[in-house]
PDB file of C-alpha atoms in Angstrom:
ATOM      1  CA  MET B 412     117.215 136.189  84.990  1.00 71.00           C
ATOM      2  CA  ASP B 413     114.062 135.586  82.948  1.00 86.00           C
ATOM      3  CA  VAL B 414     112.159 132.296  82.808  1.00 85.00           C
ATOM      4  CA  SER B 415     113.496 131.288  79.384  1.00 91.00           C
ATOM      5  CA  THR B 416     117.097 131.751  80.479  1.00 94.00           C
ATOM      6  CA  THR B 417     116.486 129.871  83.729  1.00 92.00           C
ATOM      7  CA  LEU B 418     114.817 126.951  81.968  1.00 91.00           C
ATOM      8  CA  ALA B 419     117.551 126.800  79.332  1.00 94.00           C
ATOM      9  CA  SER B 420     120.170 126.711  82.086  1.00 94.00           C
ATOM     10  CA  ILE B 421     118.330 123.925  83.928  1.00 92.00           C
ATOM     11  CA  GLY B 422     118.002 121.996  80.669  1.00 94.00           C
ATOM     12  CA  ARG B 423     121.726 122.263  79.925  1.00 94.00           C
ATOM     13  CA  ALA B 424     122.610 121.114  83.440  1.00 93.00           C
ATOM     14  CA  ALA B 425     120.219 118.153  83.170  1.00 91.00           C
ATOM     15  CA  LYS B 426     121.677 117.157  79.804  1.00 93.00           C
ATOM     16  CA  MET B 427     125.209 117.241  81.204  1.00 92.00           C
ATOM     17  CA  ALA B 428     124.179 115.226  84.263  1.00 87.00           C
ATOM     18  CA  ALA B 429     122.424 112.650  82.068  1.00 87.00           C
ATOM     19  CA  ALA B 430     125.563 112.250  79.957  1.00 86.00           C
ATOM     20  CA  GLU B 431     127.652 111.650  83.082  1.00 85.00           C
ATOM     21  CA  LEU B 432     125.169 109.172  84.545  1.00 83.00           C
ATOM     22  CA  ALA B 433     125.000 107.235  81.276  1.00 83.00           C
ATOM     23  CA  PHE B 434     128.560 106.021  81.875  1.00 87.00           C
ATOM     24  CA  ALA B 435     128.452 105.915  85.678  1.00 88.00           C
ATOM     25  CA  ASP B 436     128.880 102.746  87.668  1.00 90.00           C
ATOM     26  CA  SER B 437     126.003 101.193  89.607  1.00 90.00           C
ATOM     27  CA  GLU B 438     126.933 102.742  92.935  1.00 92.00           C
ATOM     28  CA  LEU B 439     127.082 106.267  91.522  1.00 91.00           C
ATOM     29  CA  LYS B 440     123.678 105.868  89.849  1.00 91.00           C
ATOM     30  CA  LYS B 441     122.191 104.464  93.047  1.00 94.00           C
ATOM     31  CA  SER B 442     123.735 107.291  95.061  1.00 94.00           C
ATOM     32  CA  ALA B 443     122.340 109.894  92.641  1.00 92.00           C
ATOM     33  CA  LEU B 444     118.841 108.427  92.986  1.00 95.00           C
ATOM     34  CA  ILE B 445     119.060 108.253  96.777  1.00 97.00           C
ATOM     35  CA  ASN B 446     120.302 111.850  96.925  1.00 96.00           C
ATOM     36  CA  ALA B 447     117.485 112.984  94.612  1.00 96.00           C
ATOM     37  CA  SER B 448     114.993 111.201  96.846  1.00 97.00           C
ATOM     38  CA  LYS B 449     116.394 112.865  99.984  1.00 98.00           C
ATOM     39  CA  TYR B 450     116.532 116.287  98.327  1.00 97.00           C
ATOM     40  CA  LEU B 451     112.931 115.938  97.188  1.00 97.00           C
ATOM     41  CA  TRP B 452     111.791 115.084 100.708  1.00 98.00           C
ATOM     42  CA  ASP B 453     113.910 117.784 102.349  1.00 98.00           C
ATOM     43  CA  SER B 454     112.499 120.348  99.884  1.00 98.00           C
ATOM     44  CA  ARG B 455     108.862 119.340 100.311  1.00 98.00           C
ATOM     45  CA  SER B 456     107.855 122.594 102.062  1.00 98.00           C
ATOM     46  CA  GLU B 457     109.223 124.701  99.219  1.00 98.00           C
ATOM     47  CA  ILE B 458     107.711 122.344  96.647  1.00 98.00           C
ATOM     48  CA  MET B 459     104.269 122.510  98.258  1.00 98.00           C
ATOM     49  CA  LEU B 460     104.466 126.305  98.499  1.00 98.00           C
ATOM     50  CA  ALA B 461     105.337 126.603  94.802  1.00 97.00           C
ATOM     51  CA  ASN B 462     102.664 124.033  93.979  1.00 98.00           C
ATOM     52  CA  SER B 463     100.009 126.047  95.808  1.00 98.00           C
ATOM     53  CA  LYS B 464     100.861 128.971  93.515  1.00 97.00           C
ATOM     54  CA  ASP B 465     100.528 126.655  90.502  1.00 97.00           C
ATOM     55  CA  ILE B 466      97.120 125.507  91.756  1.00 98.00           C
ATOM     56  CA  GLU B 467      95.932 129.092  92.199  1.00 98.00           C
ATOM     57  CA  PHE B 468      97.162 129.989  88.723  1.00 97.00           C
ATOM     58  CA  GLY B 469      95.412 126.908  87.335  1.00 97.00           C
ATOM     59  CA  LYS B 470      92.168 128.050  88.923  1.00 98.00           C
ATOM     60  CA  THR B 471      92.480 131.438  87.225  1.00 97.00           C
ATOM     61  CA  LYS B 472      92.865 129.557  83.925  1.00 97.00           C
ATOM     62  CA  ASN B 473      89.715 127.546  84.671  1.00 97.00           C
ATOM     63  CA  LEU B 474      91.429 124.171  84.804  1.00 97.00           C
ATOM     64  CA  SER B 475      89.020 121.369  85.569  1.00 97.00           C
ATOM     65  CA  ASP B 476      88.906 119.856  89.045  1.00 97.00           C
ATOM     66  CA  ALA B 477      90.457 116.697  87.592  1.00 98.00           C
ATOM     67  CA  MET B 478      93.390 118.663  86.142  1.00 98.00           C
ATOM     68  CA  LEU B 479      93.861 120.568  89.400  1.00 97.00           C
ATOM     69  CA  ASP B 480      93.884 117.277  91.286  1.00 97.00           C
ATOM     70  CA  ARG B 481      96.587 115.916  88.965  1.00 97.00           C
ATOM     71  CA  LEU B 482      98.598 119.086  89.518  1.00 97.00           C
ATOM     72  CA  MET B 483      98.257 119.076  93.310  1.00 98.00           C
ATOM     73  CA  LEU B 484     101.224 117.936  95.395  1.00 98.00           C
ATOM     74  CA  ASP B 485     100.837 117.298  99.096  1.00 98.00           C
ATOM     75  CA  GLU B 486     103.087 115.515 101.568  1.00 98.00           C
ATOM     76  CA  THR B 487     101.502 112.140 100.767  1.00 98.00           C
ATOM     77  CA  ARG B 488     102.117 112.513  97.034  1.00 98.00           C
ATOM     78  CA  ILE B 489     105.659 113.732  97.561  1.00 98.00           C
ATOM     79  CA  GLN B 490     106.277 110.752  99.870  1.00 98.00           C
ATOM     80  CA  SER B 491     104.979 108.472  97.118  1.00 98.00           C
ATOM     81  CA  ILE B 492     107.349 110.029  94.572  1.00 98.00           C
ATOM     82  CA  LYS B 493     110.225 109.701  97.055  1.00 98.00           C
ATOM     83  CA  ASP B 494     109.361 106.044  97.680  1.00 98.00           C
ATOM     84  CA  SER B 495     109.195 105.377  93.931  1.00 98.00           C
ATOM     85  CA  ILE B 496     112.656 106.863  93.425  1.00 98.00           C
ATOM     86  CA  GLN B 497     113.940 104.695  96.279  1.00 97.00           C
ATOM     87  CA  THR B 498     112.356 101.626  94.652  1.00 98.00           C
ATOM     88  CA  VAL B 499     114.228 102.363  91.428  1.00 96.00           C
ATOM     89  CA  ALA B 500     117.465 102.854  93.402  1.00 96.00           C
ATOM     90  CA  ASP B 501     116.965  99.448  95.049  1.00 96.00           C
ATOM     91  CA  GLN B 502     116.595  97.637  91.716  1.00 94.00           C
ATOM     92  CA  PRO B 503     119.511  95.527  90.499  1.00 90.00           C
ATOM     93  CA  GLU B 504     121.667  97.124  87.811  1.00 86.00           C
ATOM     94  CA  PRO B 505     120.162  96.180  84.428  1.00 82.00           C
ATOM     95  CA  VAL B 506     122.887  97.656  82.212  1.00 83.00           C
ATOM     96  CA  GLY B 507     125.062  94.967  80.686  1.00 82.00           C
ATOM     97  CA  GLN B 508     122.891  92.124  81.976  1.00 85.00           C
ATOM     98  CA  VAL B 509     121.365  89.470  79.731  1.00 87.00           C
ATOM     99  CA  LEU B 510     118.037  88.532  81.260  1.00 83.00           C
ATOM    100  CA  GLU B 511     117.143  85.827  78.784  1.00 88.00           C
ATOM    101  CA  ASP B 512     118.295  84.572  75.403  1.00 89.00           C
ATOM    102  CA  TRP B 513     117.216  81.937  72.912  1.00 91.00           C
ATOM    103  CA  ASN B 514     117.771  80.864  69.335  1.00 91.00           C
ATOM    104  CA  ARG B 515     114.952  81.171  66.858  1.00 90.00           C
ATOM    105  CA  PRO B 516     114.445  78.250  64.418  1.00 90.00           C
ATOM    106  CA  ASN B 517     114.777  80.600  61.454  1.00 88.00           C
ATOM    107  CA  GLY B 518     117.994  82.085  62.772  1.00 68.00           C
TER     108      GLY B 518
END
């Protein structure tokens, strides 16, 4: 399978998953985020291996040190991403909630 076909397939799957999650209840959304967080952490070795190839390719394309640094993923950065996903999962469900309301004098 070529890269274009693979990316198109991933895109279609993501679009379908997004449509399902749009109407999912709070527990399903939270579960999806927690599972994504766990999968990310469990896949960190493969992610870092692929990332090292990206870094090497970036060097051949003369990316600046700043760009290479932004591209670089190590265990600390992956942990930070995982923690951020967990933080989102721990947030209260915002859908359907009114946080504040008021009436304006002009209607």
